[in-house]
């Protein structure tokens, strides 16, 4: 629902789901590695394992393209708005090595 909403509000933003990238069943480490290689910020509801894997990568000297964590119970409209603002006002390079929590 989040991706559909972002695509509807800002169709020019280049969004890709893990399924579309062929990573639907991939481990968090694989998703983060792929995102770093493709220079894509990861957006996840997984506060426990995705955050831990991203922190592990940073501690070991590997990069992350950025990680935005969204609580499951967040207001859908607010999440979409925050992501559209992020996508339209920042560059991918600004997110390198960062872990951020929504809402902003």
PDB file of C-alpha atoms in Angstrom:
ATOM      1  CA  UNK A   1       0.000   0.000   0.000  1.00  0.00           C
ATOM      2  CA  UNK A   2       2.852   2.392   0.755  1.00  0.00           C
ATOM      3  CA  UNK A   3       4.536   1.817  -2.603  1.00  0.00           C
ATOM      4  CA  UNK A   4       1.245   2.181  -4.487  1.00  0.00           C
ATOM      5  CA  UNK A   5       0.556   5.435  -2.650  1.00  0.00           C
ATOM      6  CA  UNK A   6       4.021   6.848  -3.331  1.00  0.00           C
ATOM      7  CA  UNK A   7       3.789   5.860  -6.992  1.00  0.00           C
ATOM      8  CA  UNK A   8       0.367   7.471  -7.277  1.00  0.00           C
ATOM      9  CA  UNK A   9       1.476  10.739  -5.622  1.00  0.00           C
ATOM     10  CA  UNK A  10       4.917  10.955  -7.247  1.00  0.00           C
ATOM     11  CA  UNK A  11       5.125   8.744 -10.344  1.00  0.00           C
ATOM     12  CA  UNK A  12       8.514  10.226 -11.306  1.00  0.00           C
ATOM     13  CA  UNK A  13      10.172   8.719  -8.209  1.00  0.00           C
ATOM     14  CA  UNK A  14      12.121   5.580  -9.054  1.00  0.00           C
ATOM     15  CA  UNK A  15      10.720   2.960  -6.661  1.00  0.00           C
ATOM     16  CA  UNK A  16      11.350  -0.783  -6.703  1.00  0.00           C
ATOM     17  CA  UNK A  17       9.948  -3.377  -4.318  1.00  0.00           C
ATOM     18  CA  UNK A  18      12.038  -6.325  -3.162  1.00  0.00           C
ATOM     19  CA  UNK A  19       9.700  -8.574  -5.168  1.00  0.00           C
ATOM     20  CA  UNK A  20      10.239  -6.528  -8.320  1.00  0.00           C
ATOM     21  CA  UNK A  21      13.998  -6.780  -7.752  1.00  0.00           C
ATOM     22  CA  UNK A  22      13.699 -10.571  -7.516  1.00  0.00           C
ATOM     23  CA  UNK A  23      14.502 -10.549  -3.791  1.00  0.00           C
ATOM     24  CA  UNK A  24      11.109 -11.408  -2.324  1.00  0.00           C
ATOM     25  CA  UNK A  25      12.427 -14.267  -0.194  1.00  0.00           C
ATOM     26  CA  UNK A  26      15.979 -12.943   0.262  1.00  0.00           C
ATOM     27  CA  UNK A  27      17.639 -12.500   3.639  1.00  0.00           C
ATOM     28  CA  UNK A  28      18.021  -8.974   4.988  1.00  0.00           C
ATOM     29  CA  UNK A  29      21.770  -9.063   4.295  1.00  0.00           C
ATOM     30  CA  UNK A  30      21.109  -9.797   0.620  1.00  0.00           C
ATOM     31  CA  UNK A  31      18.545  -7.004   0.355  1.00  0.00           C
ATOM     32  CA  UNK A  32      20.918  -4.506   1.990  1.00  0.00           C
ATOM     33  CA  UNK A  33      23.818  -5.621  -0.217  1.00  0.00           C
ATOM     34  CA  UNK A  34      21.699  -5.315  -3.365  1.00  0.00           C
ATOM     35  CA  UNK A  35      20.444  -1.884  -2.275  1.00  0.00           C
ATOM     36  CA  UNK A  36      24.006  -0.689  -1.605  1.00  0.00           C
ATOM     37  CA  UNK A  37      25.121  -1.915  -5.032  1.00  0.00           C
ATOM     38  CA  UNK A  38      22.137  -0.259  -6.735  1.00  0.00           C
ATOM     39  CA  UNK A  39      22.356   2.913  -4.580  1.00  0.00           C
ATOM     40  CA  UNK A  40      18.804   2.411  -3.285  1.00  0.00           C
ATOM     41  CA  UNK A  41      17.481   3.363   0.124  1.00  0.00           C
ATOM     42  CA  UNK A  42      15.667   0.498   1.838  1.00  0.00           C
ATOM     43  CA  UNK A  43      12.295   1.146   3.456  1.00  0.00           C
ATOM     44  CA  UNK A  44      11.200  -1.495   5.938  1.00  0.00           C
ATOM     45  CA  UNK A  45       8.771  -2.252   8.750  1.00  0.00           C
ATOM     46  CA  UNK A  46      11.319  -4.657  10.246  1.00  0.00           C
ATOM     47  CA  UNK A  47      12.745  -2.757  13.202  1.00  0.00           C
ATOM     48  CA  UNK A  48      14.356  -5.829  14.707  1.00  0.00           C
ATOM     49  CA  UNK A  49      16.309  -7.755  12.102  1.00  0.00           C
ATOM     50  CA  UNK A  50      16.680  -5.236   9.257  1.00  0.00           C
ATOM     51  CA  UNK A  51      17.962  -2.579  11.656  1.00  0.00           C
ATOM     52  CA  UNK A  52      20.353  -5.071  13.256  1.00  0.00           C
ATOM     53  CA  UNK A  53      21.684  -6.241   9.858  1.00  0.00           C
ATOM     54  CA  UNK A  54      22.186  -2.632   8.721  1.00  0.00           C
ATOM     55  CA  UNK A  55      24.060  -1.814  11.935  1.00  0.00           C
ATOM     56  CA  UNK A  56      26.179  -4.981  11.505  1.00  0.00           C
ATOM     57  CA  UNK A  57      27.107  -3.888   7.976  1.00  0.00           C
ATOM     58  CA  UNK A  58      28.107  -0.426   9.140  1.00  0.00           C
ATOM     59  CA  UNK A  59      30.188  -1.805  12.038  1.00  0.00           C
ATOM     60  CA  UNK A  60      32.022  -4.161   9.693  1.00  0.00           C
ATOM     61  CA  UNK A  61      32.882  -1.342   7.290  1.00  0.00           C
ATOM     62  CA  UNK A  62      30.335  -2.209   4.625  1.00  0.00           C
ATOM     63  CA  UNK A  63      28.062   0.496   3.315  1.00  0.00           C
ATOM     64  CA  UNK A  64      24.317   0.834   3.276  1.00  0.00           C
ATOM     65  CA  UNK A  65      22.529   3.109   0.860  1.00  0.00           C
ATOM     66  CA  UNK A  66      20.266   4.136   3.733  1.00  0.00           C
ATOM     67  CA  UNK A  67      17.503   2.552   5.763  1.00  0.00           C
ATOM     68  CA  UNK A  68      14.156   4.120   6.601  1.00  0.00           C
ATOM     69  CA  UNK A  69      12.169   2.224   9.231  1.00  0.00           C
ATOM     70  CA  UNK A  70       8.410   2.637   9.321  1.00  0.00           C
ATOM     71  CA  UNK A  71       6.299   1.406  12.255  1.00  0.00           C
ATOM     72  CA  UNK A  72       3.503  -0.980  11.200  1.00  0.00           C
ATOM     73  CA  UNK A  73       0.916   1.177  12.946  1.00  0.00           C
ATOM     74  CA  UNK A  74       1.920   4.429  11.209  1.00  0.00           C
ATOM     75  CA  UNK A  75      -0.698   6.535   9.469  1.00  0.00           C
ATOM     76  CA  UNK A  76      -0.512   5.461   5.818  1.00  0.00           C
ATOM     77  CA  UNK A  77      -1.091   8.967   4.448  1.00  0.00           C
ATOM     78  CA  UNK A  78       1.646  10.445   6.642  1.00  0.00           C
ATOM     79  CA  UNK A  79       4.138   7.751   5.631  1.00  0.00           C
ATOM     80  CA  UNK A  80       3.412   8.318   1.950  1.00  0.00           C
ATOM     81  CA  UNK A  81       3.749  12.083   2.384  1.00  0.00           C
ATOM     82  CA  UNK A  82       7.058  11.735   4.270  1.00  0.00           C
ATOM     83  CA  UNK A  83       8.474   9.407   1.623  1.00  0.00           C
ATOM     84  CA  UNK A  84       7.390  11.668  -1.228  1.00  0.00           C
ATOM     85  CA  UNK A  85       9.011  14.664   0.490  1.00  0.00           C
ATOM     86  CA  UNK A  86      12.190  12.643   1.053  1.00  0.00           C
ATOM     87  CA  UNK A  87      12.217  11.429  -2.546  1.00  0.00           C
ATOM     88  CA  UNK A  88      11.607  14.857  -4.025  1.00  0.00           C
ATOM     89  CA  UNK A  89      13.906  16.925  -1.816  1.00  0.00           C
ATOM     90  CA  UNK A  90      16.953  14.748  -1.142  1.00  0.00           C
ATOM     91  CA  UNK A  91      19.470  12.743  -3.139  1.00  0.00           C
ATOM     92  CA  UNK A  92      20.371   9.095  -2.640  1.00  0.00           C
ATOM     93  CA  UNK A  93      23.875  10.128  -1.587  1.00  0.00           C
ATOM     94  CA  UNK A  94      22.464  12.011   1.405  1.00  0.00           C
ATOM     95  CA  UNK A  95      21.176   8.722   2.849  1.00  0.00           C
ATOM     96  CA  UNK A  96      24.385   6.701   2.714  1.00  0.00           C
ATOM     97  CA  UNK A  97      25.123   5.137   6.070  1.00  0.00           C
ATOM     98  CA  UNK A  98      21.972   6.491   7.718  1.00  0.00           C
ATOM     99  CA  UNK A  99      19.222   4.716   9.615  1.00  0.00           C
ATOM    100  CA  UNK A 100      16.126   6.896  10.060  1.00  0.00           C
ATOM    101  CA  UNK A 101      12.746   6.318  11.663  1.00  0.00           C
ATOM    102  CA  UNK A 102       9.415   7.624  10.369  1.00  0.00           C
ATOM    103  CA  UNK A 103       7.446   9.697  10.998  1.00  0.00           C
ATOM    104  CA  UNK A 104       9.938  12.505  10.416  1.00  0.00           C
TER     105      UNK A 104
END
